mmCIF file of C-alpha atoms in Angstrom:
data_model
loop_
_atom_site.group_PDB
_atom_site.id
_atom_site.type_symbol
_atom_site.label_atom_id
_atom_site.label_comp_id
_atom_site.label_asym_id
_atom_site.label_seq_id
_atom_site.Cartn_x
_atom_site.Cartn_y
_atom_site.Cartn_z
ATOM 1 C CA MET A 1 -28.942 -10.548 8.780
ATOM 2 C CA SER A 2 -25.185 -10.100 9.305
ATOM 3 C CA SER A 3 -23.198 -7.540 11.245
ATOM 4 C CA SER A 4 -20.752 -5.482 9.192
ATOM 5 C CA ARG A 5 -18.056 -5.671 11.898
ATOM 6 C CA PRO A 6 -16.637 -9.215 11.555
ATOM 7 C CA LYS A 7 -13.910 -9.244 8.885
ATOM 8 C CA ALA A 8 -10.873 -11.382 8.222
ATOM 9 C CA LEU A 9 -8.171 -11.588 5.580
ATOM 10 C CA LEU A 10 -5.773 -14.418 4.793
ATOM 11 C CA ALA A 11 -2.947 -13.981 2.274
ATOM 12 C CA LYS A 12 -0.369 -16.413 0.954
ATOM 13 C CA ILE A 13 2.250 -16.057 -1.784
ATOM 14 C CA GLU A 14 1.466 -18.177 -4.858
ATOM 15 C CA VAL A 15 4.158 -20.641 -5.927
ATOM 16 C CA THR A 16 2.526 -20.743 -9.357
ATOM 17 C CA PRO A 17 0.850 -17.413 -10.204
ATOM 18 C CA GLY A 18 -2.919 -17.754 -10.196
ATOM 19 C CA VAL A 19 -2.915 -21.162 -8.468
ATOM 20 C CA ASP A 20 -4.451 -21.168 -4.977
ATOM 21 C CA PRO A 21 -1.879 -22.183 -2.313
ATOM 22 C CA VAL A 22 -4.746 -22.404 0.235
ATOM 23 C CA PRO A 23 -3.980 -19.867 2.981
ATOM 24 C CA VAL A 24 -4.958 -20.963 6.489
ATOM 25 C CA VAL A 25 -5.960 -19.133 9.672
ATOM 26 C CA GLY A 26 -3.038 -20.453 11.713
ATOM 27 C CA THR A 27 -0.231 -18.906 9.655
ATOM 28 C CA ASP A 28 -1.630 -16.583 6.988
ATOM 29 C CA ALA A 29 -3.998 -14.192 8.794
ATOM 30 C CA VAL A 30 -3.228 -10.489 8.264
ATOM 31 C CA ARG A 31 -4.239 -8.041 10.989
ATOM 32 C CA ILE A 32 -6.211 -5.493 8.981
ATOM 33 C CA MET A 33 -7.977 -2.410 10.291
ATOM 34 C CA ASP A 34 -11.771 -2.231 10.365
ATOM 35 C CA GLU A 35 -11.910 0.181 7.413
ATOM 36 C CA VAL A 36 -12.172 -2.088 4.354
ATOM 37 C CA THR A 37 -13.591 -1.433 0.907
ATOM 38 C CA VAL A 38 -14.444 -4.483 -1.185
ATOM 39 C CA THR A 39 -15.834 -4.742 -4.699
ATOM 40 C CA PRO A 40 -16.894 -8.396 -4.795
ATOM 41 C CA MET A 41 -17.295 -8.416 -8.578
ATOM 42 C CA ASP A 42 -15.557 -5.771 -10.688
ATOM 43 C CA LEU A 43 -16.804 -6.612 -14.163
ATOM 44 C CA ASP A 44 -16.097 -5.970 -17.830
ATOM 45 C CA TYR A 45 -19.059 -6.301 -20.191
ATOM 46 C CA ALA A 46 -19.625 -6.827 -23.915
ATOM 47 C CA PRO A 47 -23.035 -5.475 -25.047
ATOM 48 C CA LEU A 48 -25.048 -7.516 -27.533
ATOM 49 C CA ASN A 49 -26.838 -4.577 -29.238
ATOM 50 C CA TYR A 50 -29.067 -6.653 -31.508
ATOM 51 C CA ALA A 51 -31.019 -4.880 -34.205
ATOM 52 C CA ARG A 52 -34.750 -5.268 -33.553
ATOM 53 C CA ASP A 53 -38.088 -4.000 -34.778
ATOM 54 C CA TYR A 54 -38.941 -2.348 -31.452
ATOM 55 C CA ILE A 55 -37.272 -0.125 -28.860
ATOM 56 C CA GLY A 56 -35.583 -2.287 -26.220
ATOM 57 C CA THR A 57 -32.465 -3.108 -24.242
ATOM 58 C CA ASP A 58 -30.252 -6.172 -24.569
ATOM 59 C CA ILE A 59 -28.231 -7.855 -21.883
ATOM 60 C CA GLU A 60 -24.471 -7.348 -21.632
ATOM 61 C CA LEU A 61 -22.300 -10.449 -21.451
ATOM 62 C CA VAL A 62 -19.588 -10.696 -18.797
ATOM 63 C CA VAL A 63 -16.096 -10.637 -20.304
ATOM 64 C CA GLY A 64 -13.870 -10.424 -17.222
ATOM 65 C CA THR A 65 -14.358 -10.538 -13.449
ATOM 66 C CA ARG A 66 -12.064 -9.240 -10.730
ATOM 67 C CA ILE A 67 -12.230 -8.761 -6.982
ATOM 68 C CA LYS A 68 -10.909 -5.458 -5.631
ATOM 69 C CA LEU A 69 -9.976 -4.817 -2.006
ATOM 70 C CA THR A 70 -8.673 -1.748 -0.224
ATOM 71 C CA VAL A 71 -7.360 -2.523 3.252
ATOM 72 C CA LYS A 72 -5.297 -0.689 5.848
ATOM 73 C CA VAL A 73 -2.662 -2.226 8.105
ATOM 74 C CA ALA A 74 -0.846 -0.531 10.978
ATOM 75 C CA LEU A 75 2.835 0.177 10.344
ATOM 76 C CA SER A 76 4.546 -2.075 12.868
ATOM 77 C CA GLY A 77 7.205 -4.749 13.034
ATOM 78 C CA SER A 78 7.157 -8.420 13.947
ATOM 79 C CA GLY A 79 8.518 -7.977 17.468
ATOM 80 C CA VAL A 80 11.744 -9.772 16.518
ATOM 81 C CA ALA A 81 14.515 -8.107 14.517
ATOM 82 C CA GLY A 82 15.190 -10.025 11.324
ATOM 83 C CA THR A 83 11.714 -11.606 11.235
ATOM 84 C CA ALA A 84 9.277 -10.394 8.582
ATOM 85 C CA PRO A 85 6.220 -8.545 9.924
ATOM 86 C CA ASN A 86 2.653 -9.763 9.702
ATOM 87 C CA HIS A 87 1.945 -7.659 6.592
ATOM 88 C CA ASP A 88 4.871 -9.214 4.653
ATOM 89 C CA VAL A 89 2.770 -10.817 1.906
ATOM 90 C CA LEU A 90 0.832 -7.623 1.167
ATOM 91 C CA ASP A 91 4.059 -5.651 0.781
ATOM 92 C CA ARG A 92 5.539 -8.194 -1.601
ATOM 93 C CA ILE A 93 2.524 -8.326 -3.929
ATOM 94 C CA CYS A 94 2.843 -4.566 -4.342
ATOM 95 C CA GLY A 95 6.172 -5.024 -6.093
ATOM 96 C CA LEU A 96 8.434 -4.587 -3.079
ATOM 97 C CA LYS A 97 11.553 -6.749 -2.898
ATOM 98 C CA LYS A 98 12.180 -8.394 0.457
ATOM 99 C CA THR A 99 15.739 -8.544 1.821
ATOM 100 C CA VAL A 100 16.411 -10.304 5.137
ATOM 101 C CA VAL A 101 19.516 -9.929 7.290
ATOM 102 C CA ALA A 102 19.242 -12.648 9.938
ATOM 103 C CA VAL A 103 18.425 -11.399 13.475
ATOM 104 C CA THR A 104 18.954 -7.834 12.238
ATOM 105 C CA SER A 105 16.545 -6.474 9.642
ATOM 106 C CA VAL A 106 13.896 -7.042 6.988
ATOM 107 C CA ALA A 107 13.844 -4.460 4.194
ATOM 108 C CA TYR A 108 11.288 -3.829 1.460
ATOM 109 C CA SER A 109 12.518 -1.873 -1.564
ATOM 110 C CA ASP A 110 11.217 -0.967 -4.999
ATOM 111 C CA ASP A 111 14.377 -1.797 -6.992
ATOM 112 C CA VAL A 112 12.716 -4.575 -8.968
ATOM 113 C CA ASP A 113 11.264 -4.493 -12.486
ATOM 114 C CA THR A 114 10.265 -8.070 -13.316
ATOM 115 C CA ALA A 115 9.146 -11.341 -11.691
ATOM 116 C CA PHE A 116 6.723 -9.607 -9.331
ATOM 117 C CA GLU A 117 5.125 -11.868 -6.737
ATOM 118 C CA SER A 118 1.411 -12.591 -6.482
ATOM 119 C CA ALA A 119 -0.800 -14.046 -3.755
ATOM 120 C CA THR A 120 -4.118 -15.682 -3.151
ATOM 121 C CA ILE A 121 -6.315 -13.732 -0.752
ATOM 122 C CA TYR A 122 -9.276 -15.032 1.208
ATOM 123 C CA TYR A 123 -11.470 -12.215 2.480
ATOM 124 C CA TYR A 124 -14.242 -13.130 4.918
ATOM 125 C CA PHE A 125 -17.195 -10.754 5.285
ATOM 126 C CA SER A 126 -20.909 -11.108 5.997
ATOM 127 C CA GLY A 127 -20.594 -14.880 6.324
ATOM 128 C CA HIS A 128 -18.997 -15.131 2.875
ATOM 129 C CA LEU A 129 -15.562 -16.159 1.700
ATOM 130 C CA HIS A 130 -14.378 -14.003 -1.211
ATOM 131 C CA LYS A 131 -11.535 -15.757 -2.992
ATOM 132 C CA ALA A 132 -9.132 -13.696 -5.112
ATOM 133 C CA LEU A 133 -6.298 -15.213 -7.172
ATOM 134 C CA PHE A 134 -3.199 -13.684 -8.787
ATOM 135 C CA CYS A 135 -3.452 -10.667 -6.446
ATOM 136 C CA MET A 136 -1.216 -7.629 -6.908
ATOM 137 C CA GLY A 137 -1.704 -4.087 -5.733
ATOM 138 C CA GLU A 138 -0.797 -0.509 -4.996
ATOM 139 C CA TRP A 139 0.999 0.426 -1.740
ATOM 140 C CA SER A 140 1.090 3.618 0.276
ATOM 141 C CA VAL A 141 2.192 4.688 3.760
ATOM 142 C CA THR A 142 0.971 7.596 5.881
ATOM 143 C CA LEU A 143 2.287 9.036 9.142
ATOM 144 C CA ASP A 144 0.133 11.785 10.652
ATOM 145 C CA LYS A 145 0.897 13.505 13.952
ATOM 146 C CA GLY A 146 -0.952 11.980 16.882
ATOM 147 C CA SER A 147 -2.237 9.055 14.812
ATOM 148 C CA ILE A 148 -1.397 5.426 14.178
ATOM 149 C CA PRO A 149 0.908 5.142 11.132
ATOM 150 C CA MET A 150 -0.819 3.242 8.353
ATOM 151 C CA MET A 151 -0.090 1.363 5.185
ATOM 152 C CA GLN A 152 -2.826 1.056 2.599
ATOM 153 C CA TYR A 153 -3.094 -1.657 -0.030
ATOM 154 C CA GLU A 154 -5.350 -1.403 -3.090
ATOM 155 C CA ILE A 155 -5.482 -5.000 -4.294
ATOM 156 C CA THR A 156 -6.748 -6.457 -7.552
ATOM 157 C CA GLY A 157 -7.233 -10.192 -8.017
ATOM 158 C CA ILE A 158 -8.891 -12.600 -10.421
ATOM 159 C CA TYR A 159 -12.347 -13.639 -9.206
ATOM 160 C CA GLY A 160 -12.169 -17.026 -7.507
ATOM 161 C CA GLY A 161 -15.763 -17.289 -6.291
ATOM 162 C CA ILE A 162 -17.874 -16.322 -3.287
ATOM 163 C CA THR A 163 -19.175 -18.983 -0.911
ATOM 164 C CA ASP A 164 -20.748 -19.221 2.534
ATOM 165 C CA VAL A 165 -17.747 -19.929 4.793
ATOM 166 C CA THR A 166 -16.567 -18.580 8.159
ATOM 167 C CA PRO A 167 -12.827 -18.343 8.861
ATOM 168 C CA GLY A 168 -12.323 -20.089 12.179
ATOM 169 C CA THR A 169 -9.874 -18.849 14.840
ATOM 170 C CA LEU A 170 -7.348 -16.353 13.494
ATOM 171 C CA VAL A 171 -3.697 -16.368 14.566
ATOM 172 C CA PHE A 172 -1.818 -13.137 13.798
ATOM 173 C CA ALA A 173 1.757 -14.330 13.539
ATOM 174 C CA ASN A 174 4.657 -11.874 13.792
ATOM 175 C CA TYR A 175 2.557 -8.927 14.890
ATOM 176 C CA VAL A 176 3.036 -6.324 17.610
ATOM 177 C CA ASP A 177 0.908 -3.280 18.312
ATOM 178 C CA PRO A 178 1.890 -0.074 16.504
ATOM 179 C CA LEU A 179 3.064 3.153 18.111
ATOM 180 C CA PRO A 180 1.440 6.560 17.529
ATOM 181 C CA VAL A 181 3.347 9.284 15.716
ATOM 182 C CA ASN A 182 4.778 11.739 18.263
ATOM 183 C CA LYS A 183 8.046 13.028 19.690
ATOM 184 C CA LEU A 184 8.525 9.987 21.918
ATOM 185 C CA ASN A 185 8.122 7.358 19.211
ATOM 186 C CA THR A 186 9.204 9.118 16.031
ATOM 187 C CA GLY A 187 12.684 10.410 15.328
ATOM 188 C CA ILE A 188 13.316 13.816 13.776
ATOM 189 C CA PRO A 189 12.972 13.450 9.997
ATOM 190 C CA SER A 190 15.794 14.552 7.737
ATOM 191 C CA LEU A 191 14.739 16.232 4.499
ATOM 192 C CA HIS A 192 17.480 17.338 2.103
ATOM 193 C CA ALA A 193 20.066 17.206 4.916
ATOM 194 C CA PHE A 194 17.958 19.329 7.291
ATOM 195 C CA SER A 195 16.375 18.070 10.508
ATOM 196 C CA THR A 196 12.785 19.238 10.443
ATOM 197 C CA SER A 197 9.630 19.091 12.553
ATOM 198 C CA MET A 198 6.997 17.104 10.667
ATOM 199 C CA TYR A 199 3.210 17.132 10.838
ATOM 200 C CA ASN A 200 2.531 14.446 8.269
ATOM 201 C CA PHE A 201 4.160 12.373 5.569
ATOM 202 C CA ASN A 202 2.842 10.043 2.911
ATOM 203 C CA ALA A 203 4.341 8.095 0.061
ATOM 204 C CA LYS A 204 2.872 5.824 -2.578
ATOM 205 C CA LEU A 205 4.429 3.594 -5.186
ATOM 206 C CA GLY A 206 1.939 4.533 -7.898
ATOM 207 C CA ASN A 207 1.758 0.989 -9.247
ATOM 208 C CA LYS A 208 -0.218 0.493 -12.455
ATOM 209 C CA ILE A 209 -2.067 -2.813 -12.084
ATOM 210 C CA VAL A 210 -3.540 -4.407 -15.220
ATOM 211 C CA HIS A 211 -5.938 -7.345 -15.579
ATOM 212 C CA THR A 212 -5.485 -9.165 -18.894
ATOM 213 C CA ASN A 213 -8.034 -11.711 -20.118
ATOM 214 C CA ILE A 214 -7.331 -12.835 -23.691
ATOM 215 C CA PRO A 215 -7.162 -16.175 -25.480
ATOM 216 C CA GLY A 216 -4.189 -17.995 -24.009
ATOM 217 C CA VAL A 217 -3.745 -16.013 -20.801
ATOM 218 C CA GLU A 218 -5.536 -14.413 -17.880
ATOM 219 C CA ASP A 219 -3.339 -12.664 -15.367
ATOM 220 C CA ILE A 220 -2.699 -9.601 -13.220
ATOM 221 C CA SER A 221 0.437 -7.595 -13.923
ATOM 222 C CA LEU A 222 2.317 -4.596 -12.575
ATOM 223 C CA THR A 223 3.336 -2.576 -15.637
ATOM 224 C CA ASP A 224 4.567 0.799 -14.372
ATOM 225 C CA ARG A 225 5.139 2.982 -11.302
ATOM 226 C CA GLU A 226 5.072 6.692 -10.468
ATOM 227 C CA ARG A 227 6.336 7.184 -6.932
ATOM 228 C CA THR A 228 4.918 10.312 -5.284
ATOM 229 C CA GLY A 229 3.960 11.665 -1.872
ATOM 230 C CA SER A 230 3.758 14.751 0.293
ATOM 231 C CA ILE A 231 5.157 16.147 3.528
ATOM 232 C CA THR A 232 4.055 18.966 5.822
ATOM 233 C CA ILE A 233 6.694 20.590 8.046
ATOM 234 C CA ARG A 234 7.056 23.691 10.193
ATOM 235 C CA ASP A 235 8.171 26.493 7.913
ATOM 236 C CA PRO A 236 11.884 27.180 8.592
ATOM 237 C CA LEU A 237 13.731 30.431 8.128
ATOM 238 C CA ILE A 238 15.419 30.756 4.743
ATOM 239 C CA ALA A 239 18.700 31.190 6.632
ATOM 240 C CA SER A 240 18.185 27.743 8.175
ATOM 241 C CA LYS A 241 17.053 25.922 5.012
ATOM 242 C CA ASP A 242 16.116 27.484 1.682
ATOM 243 C CA TYR A 243 13.627 24.942 0.427
ATOM 244 C CA PHE A 244 12.224 27.406 -2.115
ATOM 245 C CA SER A 245 15.507 27.517 -4.012
ATOM 246 C CA ILE A 246 15.643 23.724 -3.896
ATOM 247 C CA VAL A 247 12.172 23.547 -5.434
ATOM 248 C CA LYS A 248 13.042 26.049 -8.172
ATOM 249 C CA ALA A 249 16.233 24.211 -9.105
ATOM 250 C CA ALA A 250 14.471 20.813 -9.141
ATOM 251 C CA THR A 251 17.264 19.510 -6.922
ATOM 252 C CA THR A 252 16.898 16.046 -5.441
ATOM 253 C CA GLY A 253 18.038 15.147 -1.941
ATOM 254 C CA ALA A 254 17.683 12.452 0.684
ATOM 255 C CA PHE A 255 14.817 11.801 3.089
ATOM 256 C CA SER A 256 14.876 9.538 6.133
ATOM 257 C CA MET A 257 12.710 8.973 9.170
ATOM 258 C CA VAL A 258 12.772 6.421 11.995
ATOM 259 C CA HIS A 259 9.615 5.368 13.801
ATOM 260 C CA GLY A 260 9.795 3.182 16.913
ATOM 261 C CA THR A 261 12.380 2.750 19.650
ATOM 262 C CA VAL A 262 12.433 -0.949 20.613
ATOM 263 C CA ALA A 263 14.160 -3.634 18.533
ATOM 264 C CA GLY A 264 11.636 -5.651 16.557
ATOM 265 C CA ASN A 265 9.333 -2.666 16.158
ATOM 266 C CA ILE A 266 11.536 -0.002 14.556
ATOM 267 C CA CYS A 267 10.753 1.157 11.029
ATOM 268 C CA THR A 268 13.033 3.334 8.898
ATOM 269 C CA ILE A 269 11.646 4.962 5.760
ATOM 270 C CA ALA A 270 14.377 6.203 3.436
ATOM 271 C CA ALA A 271 14.715 7.669 -0.036
ATOM 272 C CA ALA A 272 17.983 8.797 -1.600
ATOM 273 C CA ASN A 273 16.608 11.115 -4.286
ATOM 274 C CA VAL A 274 13.507 13.139 -3.439
ATOM 275 C CA GLN A 275 12.310 16.109 -5.464
ATOM 276 C CA LEU A 276 10.269 18.778 -3.649
ATOM 277 C CA LYS A 277 7.427 20.382 -5.604
ATOM 278 C CA SER A 278 4.551 22.871 -5.276
ATOM 279 C CA PRO A 279 5.169 24.440 -1.832
ATOM 280 C CA LYS A 280 2.032 25.587 -0.026
ATOM 281 C CA TYR A 281 1.732 27.505 3.222
ATOM 282 C CA GLY A 282 -0.626 26.151 5.857
ATOM 283 C CA ASP A 283 -1.640 26.640 9.462
ATOM 284 C CA VAL A 284 -1.610 24.005 12.213
ATOM 285 C CA ASP A 285 -2.467 25.264 15.693
ATOM 286 C CA MET A 286 -1.470 28.802 14.621
ATOM 287 C CA ASN A 287 1.947 27.574 13.471
ATOM 288 C CA VAL A 288 2.948 28.313 9.860
ATOM 289 C CA THR A 289 3.593 25.134 7.887
ATOM 290 C CA ASN A 290 4.927 24.337 4.462
ATOM 291 C CA GLN A 291 3.605 21.421 2.464
ATOM 292 C CA PHE A 292 5.557 19.950 -0.418
ATOM 293 C CA ASP A 293 4.550 17.421 -3.014
ATOM 294 C CA LEU A 294 7.233 14.747 -3.364
ATOM 295 C CA ARG A 295 8.624 12.687 -6.210
ATOM 296 C CA PHE A 296 10.795 9.709 -5.287
ATOM 297 C CA VAL A 297 13.367 9.298 -8.054
ATOM 298 C CA ARG A 298 15.048 5.992 -8.840
ATOM 299 C CA ALA A 299 18.515 7.016 -9.965
ATOM 300 C CA SER A 300 19.496 3.733 -11.647
ATOM 301 C CA LYS A 301 18.378 0.153 -12.188
ATOM 302 C CA ALA A 302 20.587 -0.977 -9.300
ATOM 303 C CA THR A 303 19.104 1.473 -6.786
ATOM 304 C CA ALA A 304 15.777 1.850 -5.020
ATOM 305 C CA ALA A 305 13.671 4.994 -4.938
ATOM 306 C CA LEU A 306 12.076 4.048 -1.617
ATOM 307 C CA THR A 307 13.014 1.569 1.120
ATOM 308 C CA VAL A 308 11.165 0.559 4.283
ATOM 309 C CA THR A 309 13.324 -1.339 6.787
ATOM 310 C CA PHE A 310 12.192 -3.080 9.972
ATOM 311 C CA THR A 311 14.787 -3.675 12.679
#
């Protein structure tokens, strides 16, 4: 009988997509949160459906097998400006391009359309090693007031087997503890050139991940994106900022927010062209709020819709 608490995840970029680069505990451990959802075998079936002279049920043959993982990682830096954070591999397999400026910054942006990276993931749970190859996924980020900011990864990989293995001693390289979302740690967000008080924010890339298993090829691919999100702010006076007119005109504008105050653990989330949609009034602690759905628009092939930069 195994406890459900022990969990571990190792991730390493594949040099050759689908070929295991053998991640190890000393360099490739990702500091995940305790909330993990795993589908150890996500299966496609082909039914036999034989004709017979009695009422019965046939077996279904397995056509394709995937492993699916949903994990959360705290939004934090590496502790050293210009050094990629611990969650680097997970960001990259969600179709984010990594750009490093030495001793200054590491940025992840969505201005990439081809040659997406993949990784091998080892997930340890209940005394088992779940091996997933050719992993790619969906990415989202959430900042809620008074909470730890989180990134969520919904990962799909080709089934690489499940065996009885324990991970050994984990080393979480390039990791520092996150900071909660509050006035001290989080700068005032700017939304369409207006500094606003924010209750929560989330964004997701909307990656479409496809598993293909046909004669000649089996792979995982990222085929499309639809970048969306939402934000809840204190409702301003129209004289201060007329967001309703902005919504009606379908005008896009910039968004930016800085979380963290110490070099090595500062994160800036920025988007140049954000459309506000579907305003809804709300109530937080008897304060009137306005929630908007968001669409992050990529204006051209050379530009990103969304960028996350660690400094």
